[in-house]
PDB file of C-alpha atoms in Angstrom:
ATOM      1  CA  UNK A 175      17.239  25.382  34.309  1.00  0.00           C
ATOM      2  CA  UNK A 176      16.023  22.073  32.624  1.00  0.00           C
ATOM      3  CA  UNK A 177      16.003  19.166  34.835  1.00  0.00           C
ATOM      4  CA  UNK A 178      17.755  15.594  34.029  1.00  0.00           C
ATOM      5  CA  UNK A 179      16.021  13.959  31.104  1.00  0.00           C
ATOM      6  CA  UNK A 180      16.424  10.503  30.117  1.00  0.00           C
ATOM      7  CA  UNK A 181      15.186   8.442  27.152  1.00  0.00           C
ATOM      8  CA  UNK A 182      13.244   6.685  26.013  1.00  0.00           C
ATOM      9  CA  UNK A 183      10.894   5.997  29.486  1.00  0.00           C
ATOM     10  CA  UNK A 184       9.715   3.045  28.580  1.00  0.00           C
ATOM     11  CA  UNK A 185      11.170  -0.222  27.137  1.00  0.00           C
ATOM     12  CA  UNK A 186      10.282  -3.311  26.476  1.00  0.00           C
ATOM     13  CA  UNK A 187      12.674  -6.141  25.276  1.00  0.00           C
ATOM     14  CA  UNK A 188      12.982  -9.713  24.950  1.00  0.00           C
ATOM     15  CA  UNK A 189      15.538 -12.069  26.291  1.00  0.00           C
ATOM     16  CA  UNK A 190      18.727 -11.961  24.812  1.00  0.00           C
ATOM     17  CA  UNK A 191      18.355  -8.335  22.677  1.00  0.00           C
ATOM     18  CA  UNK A 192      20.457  -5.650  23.656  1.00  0.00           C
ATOM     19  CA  UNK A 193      19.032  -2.202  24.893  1.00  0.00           C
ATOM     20  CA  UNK A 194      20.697   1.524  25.049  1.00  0.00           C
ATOM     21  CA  UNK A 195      19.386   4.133  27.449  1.00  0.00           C
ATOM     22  CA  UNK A 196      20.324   7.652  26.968  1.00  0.00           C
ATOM     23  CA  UNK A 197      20.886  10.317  29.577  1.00  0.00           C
ATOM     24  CA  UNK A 198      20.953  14.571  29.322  1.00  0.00           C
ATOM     25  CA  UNK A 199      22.147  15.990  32.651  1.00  0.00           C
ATOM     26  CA  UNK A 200      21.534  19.242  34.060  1.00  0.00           C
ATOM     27  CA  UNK A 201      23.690  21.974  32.473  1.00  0.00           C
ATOM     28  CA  UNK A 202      27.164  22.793  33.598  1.00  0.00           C
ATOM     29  CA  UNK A 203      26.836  18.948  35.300  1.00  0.00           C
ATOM     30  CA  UNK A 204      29.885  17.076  34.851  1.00  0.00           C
ATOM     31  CA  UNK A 205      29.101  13.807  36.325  1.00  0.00           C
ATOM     32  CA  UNK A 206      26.576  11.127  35.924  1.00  0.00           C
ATOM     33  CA  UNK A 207      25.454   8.135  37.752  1.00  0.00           C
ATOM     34  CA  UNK A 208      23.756   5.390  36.704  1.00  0.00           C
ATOM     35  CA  UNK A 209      21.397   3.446  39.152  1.00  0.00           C
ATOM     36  CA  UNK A 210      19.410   0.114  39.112  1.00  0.00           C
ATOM     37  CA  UNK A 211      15.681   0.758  41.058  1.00  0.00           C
ATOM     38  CA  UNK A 212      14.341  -2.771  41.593  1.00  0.00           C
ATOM     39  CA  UNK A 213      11.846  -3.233  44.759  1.00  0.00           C
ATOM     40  CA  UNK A 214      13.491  -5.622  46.350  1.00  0.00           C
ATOM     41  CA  UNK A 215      17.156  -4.398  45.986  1.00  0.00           C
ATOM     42  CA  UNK A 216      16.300  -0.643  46.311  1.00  0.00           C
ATOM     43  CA  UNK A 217      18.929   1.045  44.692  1.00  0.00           C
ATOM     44  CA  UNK A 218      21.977  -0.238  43.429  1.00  0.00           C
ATOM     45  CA  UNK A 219      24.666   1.817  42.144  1.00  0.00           C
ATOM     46  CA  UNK A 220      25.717   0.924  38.116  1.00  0.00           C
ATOM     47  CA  UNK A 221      28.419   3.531  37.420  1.00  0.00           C
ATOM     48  CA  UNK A 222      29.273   7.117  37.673  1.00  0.00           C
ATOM     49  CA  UNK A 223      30.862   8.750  34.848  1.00  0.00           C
ATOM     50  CA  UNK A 224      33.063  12.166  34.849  1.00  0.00           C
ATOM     51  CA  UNK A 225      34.363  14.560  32.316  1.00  0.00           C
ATOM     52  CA  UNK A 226      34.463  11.335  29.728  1.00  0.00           C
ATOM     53  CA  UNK A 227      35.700   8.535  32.199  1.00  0.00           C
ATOM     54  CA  UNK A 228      34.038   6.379  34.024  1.00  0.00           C
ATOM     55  CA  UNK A 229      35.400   6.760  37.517  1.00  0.00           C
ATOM     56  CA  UNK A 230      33.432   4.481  39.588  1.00  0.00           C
ATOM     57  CA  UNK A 231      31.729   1.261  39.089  1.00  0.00           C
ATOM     58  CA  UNK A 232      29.714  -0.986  41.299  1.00  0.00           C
ATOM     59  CA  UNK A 233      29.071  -4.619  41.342  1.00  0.00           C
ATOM     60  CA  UNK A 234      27.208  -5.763  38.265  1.00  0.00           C
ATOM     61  CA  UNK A 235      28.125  -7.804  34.903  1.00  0.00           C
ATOM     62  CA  UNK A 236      30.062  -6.558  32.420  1.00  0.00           C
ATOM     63  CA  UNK A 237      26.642  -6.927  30.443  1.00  0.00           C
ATOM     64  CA  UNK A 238      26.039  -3.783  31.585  1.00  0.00           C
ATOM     65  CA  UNK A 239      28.739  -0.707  30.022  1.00  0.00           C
ATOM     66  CA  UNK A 240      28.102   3.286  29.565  1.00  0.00           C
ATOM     67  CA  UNK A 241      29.833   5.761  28.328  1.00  0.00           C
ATOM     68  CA  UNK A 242      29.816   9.524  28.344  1.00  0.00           C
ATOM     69  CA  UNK A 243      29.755  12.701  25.409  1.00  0.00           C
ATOM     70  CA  UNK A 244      32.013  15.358  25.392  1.00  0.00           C
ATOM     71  CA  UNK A 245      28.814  17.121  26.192  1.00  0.00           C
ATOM     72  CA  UNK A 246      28.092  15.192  29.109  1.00  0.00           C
ATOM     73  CA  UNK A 247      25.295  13.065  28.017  1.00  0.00           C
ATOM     74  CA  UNK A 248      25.696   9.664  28.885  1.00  0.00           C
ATOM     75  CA  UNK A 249      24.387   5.926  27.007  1.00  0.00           C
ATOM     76  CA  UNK A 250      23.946   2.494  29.877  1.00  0.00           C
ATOM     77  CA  UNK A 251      23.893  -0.559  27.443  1.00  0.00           C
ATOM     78  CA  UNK A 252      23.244  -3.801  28.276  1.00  0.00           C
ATOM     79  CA  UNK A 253      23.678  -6.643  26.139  1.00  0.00           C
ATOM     80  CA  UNK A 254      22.225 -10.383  26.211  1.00  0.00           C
ATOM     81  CA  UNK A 255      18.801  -9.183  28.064  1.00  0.00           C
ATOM     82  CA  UNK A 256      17.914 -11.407  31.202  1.00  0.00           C
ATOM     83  CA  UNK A 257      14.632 -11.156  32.663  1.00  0.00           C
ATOM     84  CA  UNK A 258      16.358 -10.437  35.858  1.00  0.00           C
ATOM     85  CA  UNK A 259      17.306  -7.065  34.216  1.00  0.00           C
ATOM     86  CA  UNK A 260      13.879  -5.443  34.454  1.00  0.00           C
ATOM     87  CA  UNK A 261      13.771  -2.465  36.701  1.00  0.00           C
ATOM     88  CA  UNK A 262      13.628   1.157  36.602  1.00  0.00           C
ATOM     89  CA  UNK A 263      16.902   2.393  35.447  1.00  0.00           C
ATOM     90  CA  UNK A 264      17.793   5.957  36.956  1.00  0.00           C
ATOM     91  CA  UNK A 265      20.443   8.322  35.780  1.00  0.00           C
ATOM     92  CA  UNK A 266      21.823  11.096  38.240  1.00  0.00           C
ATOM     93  CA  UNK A 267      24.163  13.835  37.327  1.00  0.00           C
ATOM     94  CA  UNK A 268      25.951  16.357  39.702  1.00  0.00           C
ATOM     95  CA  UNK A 269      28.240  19.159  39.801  1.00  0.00           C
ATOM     96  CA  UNK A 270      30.949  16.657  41.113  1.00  0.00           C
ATOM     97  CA  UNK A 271      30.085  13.319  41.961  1.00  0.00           C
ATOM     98  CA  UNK A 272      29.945  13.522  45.692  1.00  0.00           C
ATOM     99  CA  UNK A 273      27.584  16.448  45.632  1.00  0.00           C
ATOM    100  CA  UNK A 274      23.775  16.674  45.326  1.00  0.00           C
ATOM    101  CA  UNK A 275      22.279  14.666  42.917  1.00  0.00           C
ATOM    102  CA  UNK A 276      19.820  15.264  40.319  1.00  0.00           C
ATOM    103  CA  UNK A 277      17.573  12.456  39.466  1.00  0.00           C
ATOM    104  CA  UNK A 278      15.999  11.896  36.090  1.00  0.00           C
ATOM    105  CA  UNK A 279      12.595  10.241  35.589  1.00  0.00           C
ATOM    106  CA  UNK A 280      13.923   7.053  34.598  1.00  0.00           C
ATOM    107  CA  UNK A 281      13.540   4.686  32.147  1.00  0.00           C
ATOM    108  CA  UNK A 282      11.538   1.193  32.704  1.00  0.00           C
ATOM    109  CA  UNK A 283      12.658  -1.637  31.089  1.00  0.00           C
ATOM    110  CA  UNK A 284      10.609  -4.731  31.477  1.00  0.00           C
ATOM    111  CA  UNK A 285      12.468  -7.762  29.786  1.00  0.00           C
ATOM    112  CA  UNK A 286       9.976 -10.724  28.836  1.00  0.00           C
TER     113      UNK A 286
ATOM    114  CA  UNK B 221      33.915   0.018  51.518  1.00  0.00           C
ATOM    115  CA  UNK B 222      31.017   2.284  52.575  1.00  0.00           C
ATOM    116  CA  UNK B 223      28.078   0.577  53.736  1.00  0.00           C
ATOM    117  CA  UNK B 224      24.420   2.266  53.916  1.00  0.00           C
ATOM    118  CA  UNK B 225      21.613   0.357  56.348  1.00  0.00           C
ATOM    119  CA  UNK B 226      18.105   1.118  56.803  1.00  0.00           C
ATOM    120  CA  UNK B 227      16.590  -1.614  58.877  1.00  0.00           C
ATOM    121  CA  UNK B 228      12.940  -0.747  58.365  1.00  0.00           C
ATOM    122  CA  UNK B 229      11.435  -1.571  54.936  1.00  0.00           C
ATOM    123  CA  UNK B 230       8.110  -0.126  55.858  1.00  0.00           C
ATOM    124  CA  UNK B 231       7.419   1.863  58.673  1.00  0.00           C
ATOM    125  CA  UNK B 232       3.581   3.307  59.799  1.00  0.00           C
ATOM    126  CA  UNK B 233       2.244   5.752  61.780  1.00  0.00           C
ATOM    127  CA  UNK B 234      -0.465   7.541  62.648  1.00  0.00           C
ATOM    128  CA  UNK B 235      -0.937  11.314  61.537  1.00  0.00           C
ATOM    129  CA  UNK B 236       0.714  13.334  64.019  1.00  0.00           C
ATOM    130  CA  UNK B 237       2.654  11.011  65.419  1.00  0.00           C
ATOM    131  CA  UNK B 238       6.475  11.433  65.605  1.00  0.00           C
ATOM    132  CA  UNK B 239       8.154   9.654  62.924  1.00  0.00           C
ATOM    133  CA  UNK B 240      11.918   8.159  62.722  1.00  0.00           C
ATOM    134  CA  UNK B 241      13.504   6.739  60.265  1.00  0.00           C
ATOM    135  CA  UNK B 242      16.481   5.251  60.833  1.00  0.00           C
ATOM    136  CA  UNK B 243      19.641   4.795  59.468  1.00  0.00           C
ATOM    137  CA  UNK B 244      23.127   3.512  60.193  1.00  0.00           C
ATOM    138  CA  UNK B 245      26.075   3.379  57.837  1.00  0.00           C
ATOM    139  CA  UNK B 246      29.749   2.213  57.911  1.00  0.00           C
ATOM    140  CA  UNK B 247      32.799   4.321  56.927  1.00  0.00           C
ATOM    141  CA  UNK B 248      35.917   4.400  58.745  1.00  0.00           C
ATOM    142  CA  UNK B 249      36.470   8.137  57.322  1.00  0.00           C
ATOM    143  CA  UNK B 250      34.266  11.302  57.899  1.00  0.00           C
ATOM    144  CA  UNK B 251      31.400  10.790  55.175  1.00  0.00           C
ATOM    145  CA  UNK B 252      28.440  13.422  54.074  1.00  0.00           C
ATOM    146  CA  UNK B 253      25.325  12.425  54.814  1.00  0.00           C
ATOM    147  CA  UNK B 254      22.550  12.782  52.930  1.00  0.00           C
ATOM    148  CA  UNK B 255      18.387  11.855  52.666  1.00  0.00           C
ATOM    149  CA  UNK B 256      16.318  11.212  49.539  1.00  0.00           C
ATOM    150  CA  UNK B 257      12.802  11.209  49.383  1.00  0.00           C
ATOM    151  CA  UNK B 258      10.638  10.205  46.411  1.00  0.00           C
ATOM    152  CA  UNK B 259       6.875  11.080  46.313  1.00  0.00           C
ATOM    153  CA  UNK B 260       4.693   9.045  44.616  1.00  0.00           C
ATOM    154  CA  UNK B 261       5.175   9.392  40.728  1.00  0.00           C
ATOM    155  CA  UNK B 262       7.959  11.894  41.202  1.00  0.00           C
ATOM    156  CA  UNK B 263      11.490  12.118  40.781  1.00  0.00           C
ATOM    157  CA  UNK B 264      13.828  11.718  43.798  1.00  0.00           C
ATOM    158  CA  UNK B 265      14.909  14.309  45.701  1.00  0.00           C
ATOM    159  CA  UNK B 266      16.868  15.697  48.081  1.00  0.00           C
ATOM    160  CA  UNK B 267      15.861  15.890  51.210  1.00  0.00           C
ATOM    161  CA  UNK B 268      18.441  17.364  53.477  1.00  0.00           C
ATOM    162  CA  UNK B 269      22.118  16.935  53.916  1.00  0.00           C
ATOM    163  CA  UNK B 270      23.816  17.235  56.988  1.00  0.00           C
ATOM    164  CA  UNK B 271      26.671  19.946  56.354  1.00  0.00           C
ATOM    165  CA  UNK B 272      23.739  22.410  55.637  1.00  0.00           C
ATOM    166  CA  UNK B 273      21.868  21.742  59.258  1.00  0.00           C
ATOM    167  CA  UNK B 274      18.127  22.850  57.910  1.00  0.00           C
ATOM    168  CA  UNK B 275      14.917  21.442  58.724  1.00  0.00           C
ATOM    169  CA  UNK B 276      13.252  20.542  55.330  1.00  0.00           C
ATOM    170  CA  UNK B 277       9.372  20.343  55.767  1.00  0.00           C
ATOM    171  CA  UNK B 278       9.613  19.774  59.685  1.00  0.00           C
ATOM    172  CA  UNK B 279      12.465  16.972  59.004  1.00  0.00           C
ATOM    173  CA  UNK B 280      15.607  17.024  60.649  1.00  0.00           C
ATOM    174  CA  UNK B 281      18.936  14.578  61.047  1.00  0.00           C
ATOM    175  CA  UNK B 282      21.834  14.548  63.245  1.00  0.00           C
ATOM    176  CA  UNK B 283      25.052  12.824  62.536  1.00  0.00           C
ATOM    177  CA  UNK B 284      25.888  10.572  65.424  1.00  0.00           C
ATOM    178  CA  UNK B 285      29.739   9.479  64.839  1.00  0.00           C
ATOM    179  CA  UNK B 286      29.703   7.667  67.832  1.00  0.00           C
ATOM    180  CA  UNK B 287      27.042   5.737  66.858  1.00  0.00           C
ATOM    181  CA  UNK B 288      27.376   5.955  63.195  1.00  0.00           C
ATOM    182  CA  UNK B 289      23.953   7.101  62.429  1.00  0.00           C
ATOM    183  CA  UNK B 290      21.770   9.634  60.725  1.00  0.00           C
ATOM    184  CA  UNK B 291      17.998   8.992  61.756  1.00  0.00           C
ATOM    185  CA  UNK B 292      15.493  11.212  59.843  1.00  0.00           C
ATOM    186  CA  UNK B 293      12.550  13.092  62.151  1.00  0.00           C
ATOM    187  CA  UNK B 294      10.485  14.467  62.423  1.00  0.00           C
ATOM    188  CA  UNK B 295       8.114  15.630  65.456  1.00  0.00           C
ATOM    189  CA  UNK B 296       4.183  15.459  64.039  1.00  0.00           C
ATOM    190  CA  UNK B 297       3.798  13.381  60.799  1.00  0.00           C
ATOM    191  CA  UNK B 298       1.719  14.223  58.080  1.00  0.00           C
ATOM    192  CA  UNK B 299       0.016  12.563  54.991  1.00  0.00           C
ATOM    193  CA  UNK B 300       1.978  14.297  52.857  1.00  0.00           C
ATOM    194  CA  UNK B 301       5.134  13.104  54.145  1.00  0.00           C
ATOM    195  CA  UNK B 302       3.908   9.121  52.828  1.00  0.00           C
ATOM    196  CA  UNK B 303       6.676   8.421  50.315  1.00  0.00           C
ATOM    197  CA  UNK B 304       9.885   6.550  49.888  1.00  0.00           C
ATOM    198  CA  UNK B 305      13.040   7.850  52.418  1.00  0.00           C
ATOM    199  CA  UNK B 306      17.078   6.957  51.357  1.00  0.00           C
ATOM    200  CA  UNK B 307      19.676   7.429  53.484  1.00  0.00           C
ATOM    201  CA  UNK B 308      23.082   7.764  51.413  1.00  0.00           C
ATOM    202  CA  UNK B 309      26.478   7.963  51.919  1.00  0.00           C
ATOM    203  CA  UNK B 310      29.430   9.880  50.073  1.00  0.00           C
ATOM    204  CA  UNK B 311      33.277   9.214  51.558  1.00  0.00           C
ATOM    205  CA  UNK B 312      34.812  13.270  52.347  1.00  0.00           C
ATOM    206  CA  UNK B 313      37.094  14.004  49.976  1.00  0.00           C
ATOM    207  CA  UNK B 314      35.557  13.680  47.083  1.00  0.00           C
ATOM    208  CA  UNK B 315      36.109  11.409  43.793  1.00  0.00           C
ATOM    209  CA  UNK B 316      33.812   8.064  45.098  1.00  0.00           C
ATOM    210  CA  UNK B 317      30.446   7.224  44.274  1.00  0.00           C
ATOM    211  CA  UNK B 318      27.387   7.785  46.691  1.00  0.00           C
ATOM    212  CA  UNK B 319      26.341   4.547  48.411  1.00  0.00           C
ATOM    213  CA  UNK B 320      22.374   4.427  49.422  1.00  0.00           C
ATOM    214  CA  UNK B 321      20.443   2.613  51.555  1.00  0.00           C
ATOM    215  CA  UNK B 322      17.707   0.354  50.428  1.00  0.00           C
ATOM    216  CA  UNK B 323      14.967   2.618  51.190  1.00  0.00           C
ATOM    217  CA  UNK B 324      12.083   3.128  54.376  1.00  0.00           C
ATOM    218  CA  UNK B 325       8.567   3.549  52.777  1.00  0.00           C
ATOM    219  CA  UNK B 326       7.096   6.093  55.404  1.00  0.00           C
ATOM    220  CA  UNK B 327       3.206   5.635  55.314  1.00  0.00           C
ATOM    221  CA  UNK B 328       1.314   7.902  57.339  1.00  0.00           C
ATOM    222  CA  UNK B 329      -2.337   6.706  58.408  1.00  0.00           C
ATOM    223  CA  UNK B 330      -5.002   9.442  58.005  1.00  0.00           C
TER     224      UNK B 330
END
């Protein structure tokens, strides 16, 4: 079956602009995770979406929302750009949540 | 909250050398343990989980309650096995995210 995909792969943005990244999980997968893939941080959990609602969230600014599709596809936004936001921004979905988890390619977005 | 700790950033060795990498956690509850690995210019994977009890590509891992950890071996490296290693964390009982560690780049020197 096809794999995670996420779009676009590549961004880049300037301070201050907003940016949407879009996520297509694996078939039949009901949850997706959103993760931040910085070298120095490794990587940091955004939030996890289920069946519509988002049902865990870590520890960043409210700069940084998602939502997910009756489908399951999910959108990360994050307004007001800072150039600490550049990073490679993974999306994950899964059967459950707490279950394996399929990683997409990511999407780099450099912020200048 | 879970906590996820791999104390080596970078960790060497020689081909055919055993390898470790090493990771502790904290969770007052009985969590499932998992490893990640991502090759270069790949997508991360799993590696192995510890309910299942395989040996992935030579690698193994053994829950250690007592001393809360879940090291990652393997007996006689390879240069295939150079790539980025996460140790992560999900709370039994489902509903709560997966917590990972920061990450052990495992270079192995031909």
């Amino acid at each position: 079956k096809a794999g995670v995909t996420q779009t676009p792969r590549y961004l880049i943005k300037t301070r201050g602009q907003q940016v949407t990244l879009s996520c297509s999980p694996i078939s039949g997968h009901r949850s997706v995770s959103w993760y931040q893939q910085t070298p120095g941080q490794g990587l940091q959990f955004l939030f996890e979406y289920f069946s519509e609602t988002q049902r865990n969230k870590g520890n960043f600014p409210g700069r940084f929302s998602g939502r997910q599709f009756s489908n399951s596809r999910s959108e990360m936004n994050v307004s007001t750009l800072e150039l600490g936001d550049s990073a490679l921004y993974l999306c994950a979905s899964s059967l459950q949540g707490w279950d394996e988890q399929y990683f997409g390619p990511g999407t780099r977005l450099t912020v200048t | 909250a879970q906590r996820v700790t791999q104390p080596e950033k970078l960790l060497s060795v020689f081909k055919g050398a055993p390898v470790e990498l090493k990771c502790n956690y904290s969770y007052s509850g009985s969590p499932e343990l998992f490893w990640y690995v991502q090759y270069s210019r790949q997508r991360l994977q799993l590696l192995l989980r510890h309910i299942s009890r395989e040996s992935i590509k030579g690698f193994t891992a053994d829950l250690n309650k007592g001393e809360t950890s879940f090291h990652l071996k393997k007996p006689f490296a390879q240069e295939e096995d150079s790539a980025m290693y996460y140790c992560a964390l999900t709370p039994s009982g489902g509903y709560q995210k997966v917590t990972f560690g920061t990450g052990t780049k495992l270079q192995v020197i031909p």
